[in-house]
Structures are given as C-alpha cells and as structure tokens.
C-alpha cells in the first residue's frame, strides 16, 4: 500500500528557516508533490520532485531521497504569510492518477 | 488564463436534501479529480475522469454520491439525501494528462449539512 507521514504542527519565527519533513511508502514511485494550503483556500502547487536532490525555487526548496522514502520542504526568510498547511502528496502507484495525501503540517509563523 | 472554478463556494443543506456541486476545469485539461477534505485533514480522493470517462470512482463513500462529466469538460458531483457526515470541503482539480502532471485545484465548495 501507500502511506505518507508528516508532522502535524510546527512553529517558527519570522525571518527564520524551517524544514518540514515527509516520509512515504509506496510500491511504485512516480514523484512527490508539495502543496501549500491557507485556511479556507484550495491547495496551491509548490514543487514536484522525481529525482534525488535539492530543487530550489526562491525562498522555498524541496529535497528528495528515494532510497530513504524521504522528502523535506525548506522555507527560508519566513514571512507571516507563510503560515499555512503544507501537504505532501504522491501519485497513486497504479494506473490511476489520483494523489495520495499526507494529513498536512500546520505551520505557524510568529513575529 | 483562468484557473479551476467551482460553484457554489458555500452550500448549506438540510439533511435529506440533494445537492449538486459544479466544477469548471482549466481549458484543455484532460484529467479531472474530485476530493473531499475534512477540517484539519488532507484531501481524500473521491473520483477521477479522463475526458468524459469516469475511470475510477473507488473513493465515493456511498451510492448516494454520483459524479459526471458528460462532455469532457464541466463536471458535477451530486450527493443525494445528504447526511451530516457529508459536511466537508469538496475540491475539484484538473491536470493536463500524464500521471505526474501537476493537479491544479479550484477554491472548493464548503458543504454544511444541518
């Protein structure tokens, strides 16, 4: 089967750096997505990793290790508007293209 | 261009009432997904369309839930005889086609069943 684990809640200070971890189990890996979701809004795409390593995109970076079944999202120079839920998701291992989601990590950025 | 749109944004229904939720995907997107999201949880898959074909409806919680996409564009999720446990946000997402294409989400419909 497929399973995703990520911490439920994290707290950080404005201007700091925070790392949100995600571990997964799957019988067929087809990449890993990170989405950001503000309260009451839809998830918005942040990153997609299919190869090992770090991909940087502005203040946000995403890392993947396929051998360890592990990914993290790194947020630098935190801003208050980064307070949101961060969801890790992997495509279904079968033919269906549905996403399997983690429960999300709720990040609170404090001044 | 325009993103995924959903209507209504909010729906309050009395228990037992039927509701219909609409999704307009991004133009040209072949794949369309419906997800259900409870408060504080990640989205849960309901059903998936490729063009007008419903290829997977394994996530629909009961036979009260029905989805269609007759012309391969707009989709409607219908819930018959709503129950309180149906209260959730219903998210629609679309993607170009391939398995790893990014799914783009609409704003969701928040359904409250009283």
Coordinates of C-alpha atoms in Angstrom, one line a residue:
Chain A
X1 CA 0.0 0.0 0.0
X2 CA 0.9 3.6 0.2
X3 CA 1.4 5.8 3.2
X4 CA 2.6 9.3 4.0
X5 CA 3.7 10.7 7.3
X6 CA 4.4 14.3 8.2
X7 CA 4.4 16.3 11.5
X8 CA 1.0 17.7 12.5
X9 CA 2.2 21.1 13.6
X10 CA 5.3 23.3 13.6
X11 CA 6.0 26.8 14.9
X12 CA 8.7 29.2 13.7
X13 CA 9.7 32.8 13.9
X14 CA 9.5 35.4 11.2
X15 CA 12.8 35.6 9.3
X16 CA 13.9 32.1 10.3
X17 CA 14.3 28.9 8.4
X18 CA 12.0 25.9 8.8
X19 CA 12.2 22.4 7.5
X20 CA 9.0 20.3 7.1
X21 CA 9.7 16.6 6.7
X22 CA 7.7 13.9 4.9
X23 CA 8.2 10.2 4.8
X24 CA 6.4 7.9 2.4
X25 CA 5.9 4.2 1.5
X26 CA 4.8 3.2 -2.0
X27 CA 5.1 0.2 -4.3
X28 CA 5.7 2.4 -7.3
X29 CA 7.3 5.8 -7.1
X30 CA 6.1 8.5 -9.5
X31 CA 7.4 11.6 -7.8
X32 CA 6.4 13.7 -4.8
X33 CA 4.4 16.9 -4.7
X34 CA 4.3 19.7 -2.1
X35 CA 1.3 21.9 -1.9
X36 CA 0.5 24.9 0.3
X37 CA -2.9 25.5 1.7
X38 CA -4.1 28.5 3.5
X39 CA -7.1 28.2 5.8
X40 CA -10.3 28.1 3.8
X41 CA -8.5 28.1 0.5
X42 CA -7.6 25.4 -2.1
X43 CA -4.1 23.7 -2.2
X44 CA -1.7 25.5 -4.4
X45 CA 1.3 23.8 -6.1
X46 CA 4.7 24.4 -4.7
X47 CA 7.0 21.7 -6.0
X48 CA 7.4 18.3 -7.7
X49 CA 10.4 16.1 -7.2
X50 CA 11.1 12.9 -9.1
X51 CA 14.9 12.7 -8.9
X52 CA 17.1 12.7 -5.8
X53 CA 18.5 16.0 -4.6
X54 CA 17.5 19.5 -3.7
X55 CA 15.5 21.8 -6.0
X56 CA 15.5 25.5 -5.1
X57 CA 12.7 27.9 -6.1
X58 CA 13.1 31.2 -4.5
X59 CA 12.6 31.1 -0.7
X60 CA 11.2 27.5 -1.0
X61 CA 13.3 24.4 -1.7
X62 CA 12.3 20.8 -1.8
X63 CA 14.6 17.8 -1.3
X64 CA 14.0 14.1 -2.2
X65 CA 15.8 10.9 -1.2
X66 CA 14.1 8.0 -3.0
X67 CA 16.2 5.3 -1.2
X68 CA 15.1 6.7 2.2
X69 CA 11.5 7.4 1.2
X70 CA 12.0 10.9 2.5
X71 CA 11.4 14.5 1.4
X72 CA 11.5 17.8 3.0
X73 CA 10.3 21.3 2.2
X74 CA 12.7 24.1 3.3
X75 CA 11.3 27.6 3.8
X76 CA 13.8 30.4 4.2
X77 CA 13.3 34.0 5.4
X78 CA 9.9 33.2 6.8
X79 CA 7.1 35.7 6.4
X80 CA 3.8 35.9 8.3
X81 CA 2.0 34.9 5.1
X82 CA 3.8 31.6 5.1
X83 CA 1.5 30.5 8.0
X84 CA -0.4 27.7 6.3
X85 CA -0.8 24.0 6.0
X86 CA 1.9 22.2 3.9
X87 CA 0.7 19.0 2.2
X88 CA 2.9 16.2 0.9
X89 CA 1.4 14.0 -1.8
X90 CA 2.4 11.2 -4.1
X91 CA 0.7 9.9 -7.2
X92 CA -1.0 6.5 -6.9
X93 CA 1.3 3.6 -7.7
X94 CA -1.2 2.0 -10.1
X95 CA -2.7 3.3 -13.3
X96 CA -5.0 5.8 -11.6
X97 CA -3.6 9.3 -11.4
X98 CA -5.1 10.2 -8.1
X99 CA -2.9 11.8 -5.4
X100 CA -2.4 10.1 -2.0
X101 CA -2.1 12.9 0.6
X102 CA -0.5 13.3 4.0
X103 CA -2.5 15.0 6.7
X104 CA -0.6 18.2 6.3
X105 CA 1.7 20.1 8.5
X106 CA 0.2 23.3 10.0
X107 CA 2.9 25.9 10.2
X108 CA 2.5 29.0 12.4
X109 CA 4.9 31.8 11.8
X110 CA 5.2 34.2 14.8
X111 CA 6.5 37.7 14.8
Chain B
X1 CA -5.6 32.0 -18.2
X2 CA -8.5 31.1 -15.9
X3 CA -7.9 28.6 -13.2
X4 CA -10.3 25.9 -12.0
X5 CA -13.6 27.3 -10.8
X6 CA -16.2 25.7 -8.6
X7 CA -19.7 26.7 -7.6
X8 CA -21.3 27.3 -5.3
X9 CA -18.5 28.3 -2.9
X10 CA -20.7 27.6 0.1
X11 CA -23.7 25.4 0.4
X12 CA -26.0 24.7 3.4
X13 CA -28.3 21.8 3.0
X14 CA -30.9 20.2 5.3
X15 CA -30.4 16.6 6.0
X16 CA -32.0 14.5 3.3
X17 CA -31.8 17.2 0.6
X18 CA -30.0 16.6 -2.7
X19 CA -27.1 18.9 -3.7
X20 CA -25.1 19.4 -6.9
X21 CA -21.6 20.8 -7.0
X22 CA -20.1 22.2 -10.2
X23 CA -16.5 22.2 -11.4
X24 CA -15.1 24.1 -14.4
X25 CA -11.6 22.8 -15.1
X26 CA -8.8 24.6 -16.8
X27 CA -9.5 24.6 -20.6
X28 CA -7.7 21.7 -22.3
X29 CA -7.1 19.7 -19.2
X30 CA -7.9 16.1 -19.8
X31 CA -7.9 14.8 -16.2
X32 CA -10.4 15.9 -13.6
X33 CA -10.4 14.8 -9.9
X34 CA -12.8 15.2 -7.0
X35 CA -11.5 15.2 -3.5
X36 CA -13.2 15.5 -0.1
X37 CA -11.4 17.4 2.7
X38 CA -12.5 17.3 6.3
X39 CA -11.3 20.0 8.7
X40 CA -7.7 19.6 9.6
X41 CA -7.2 16.6 7.2
X42 CA -5.6 16.2 3.9
X43 CA -7.8 15.7 0.8
X44 CA -9.3 12.3 0.2
X45 CA -9.8 11.0 -3.3
X46 CA -13.4 10.5 -4.5
X47 CA -13.3 10.0 -8.3
X48 CA -11.3 10.6 -11.4
X49 CA -12.3 11.4 -15.0
X50 CA -10.2 11.2 -18.2
X51 CA -12.2 13.3 -20.7
X52 CA -15.8 12.1 -20.2
X53 CA -14.8 8.6 -19.0
X54 CA -15.0 8.0 -15.2
X55 CA -12.1 5.7 -14.8
X56 CA -12.1 5.4 -11.0
X57 CA -14.9 6.0 -8.5
X58 CA -13.4 3.9 -5.8
X59 CA -13.3 6.8 -3.3
X60 CA -17.0 7.6 -3.4
X61 CA -18.2 6.9 0.1
X62 CA -21.6 5.6 -0.8
X63 CA -24.1 5.1 -3.7
X64 CA -25.6 8.5 -2.7
X65 CA -22.6 10.1 -4.4
X66 CA -22.6 10.4 -8.1
X67 CA -20.3 12.3 -10.5
X68 CA -20.5 13.0 -14.2
X69 CA -18.6 14.9 -16.9
X70 CA -20.7 14.3 -20.0
X71 CA -18.8 16.4 -22.5
X72 CA -15.3 16.0 -21.0
X73 CA -15.2 19.5 -19.6
X74 CA -17.5 20.7 -16.8
X75 CA -18.2 18.1 -14.1
X76 CA -20.9 17.8 -11.5
X77 CA -20.7 16.0 -8.2
X78 CA -24.2 15.1 -6.9
X79 CA -25.0 14.0 -3.4
X80 CA -28.4 12.6 -2.8
X81 CA -30.2 12.5 0.6
X82 CA -27.4 14.4 2.3
X83 CA -26.3 13.3 5.8
X84 CA -24.4 15.3 8.4
X85 CA -21.2 13.3 7.8
X86 CA -21.2 14.6 4.2
X87 CA -20.2 18.1 5.6
X88 CA -16.8 18.9 4.2
X89 CA -15.0 20.9 1.6
X90 CA -15.3 19.3 -1.9
X91 CA -12.3 20.1 -4.0
X92 CA -12.0 19.7 -7.7
X93 CA -8.6 19.5 -9.5
X94 CA -7.6 19.2 -13.1
X95 CA -4.4 18.3 -14.9
X96 CA -3.2 18.1 -18.5
X97 CA -3.0 14.3 -18.8
X98 CA 0.0 12.4 -17.7
X99 CA 0.3 10.7 -14.3
X100 CA 2.8 13.1 -13.0
X101 CA 1.2 16.3 -14.3
X102 CA 0.6 18.9 -11.6
X103 CA -3.0 19.0 -10.4
X104 CA -4.5 22.5 -10.1
X105 CA -7.2 23.0 -7.6
X106 CA -10.3 25.0 -7.5
X107 CA -11.3 27.0 -4.4
X108 CA -13.6 24.2 -3.2
X109 CA -17.2 24.1 -2.1
X110 CA -17.8 24.0 1.6
X111 CA -20.9 21.9 2.2
X112 CA -22.6 22.1 5.6
X113 CA -25.5 19.6 6.2
X114 CA -27.7 20.6 9.1

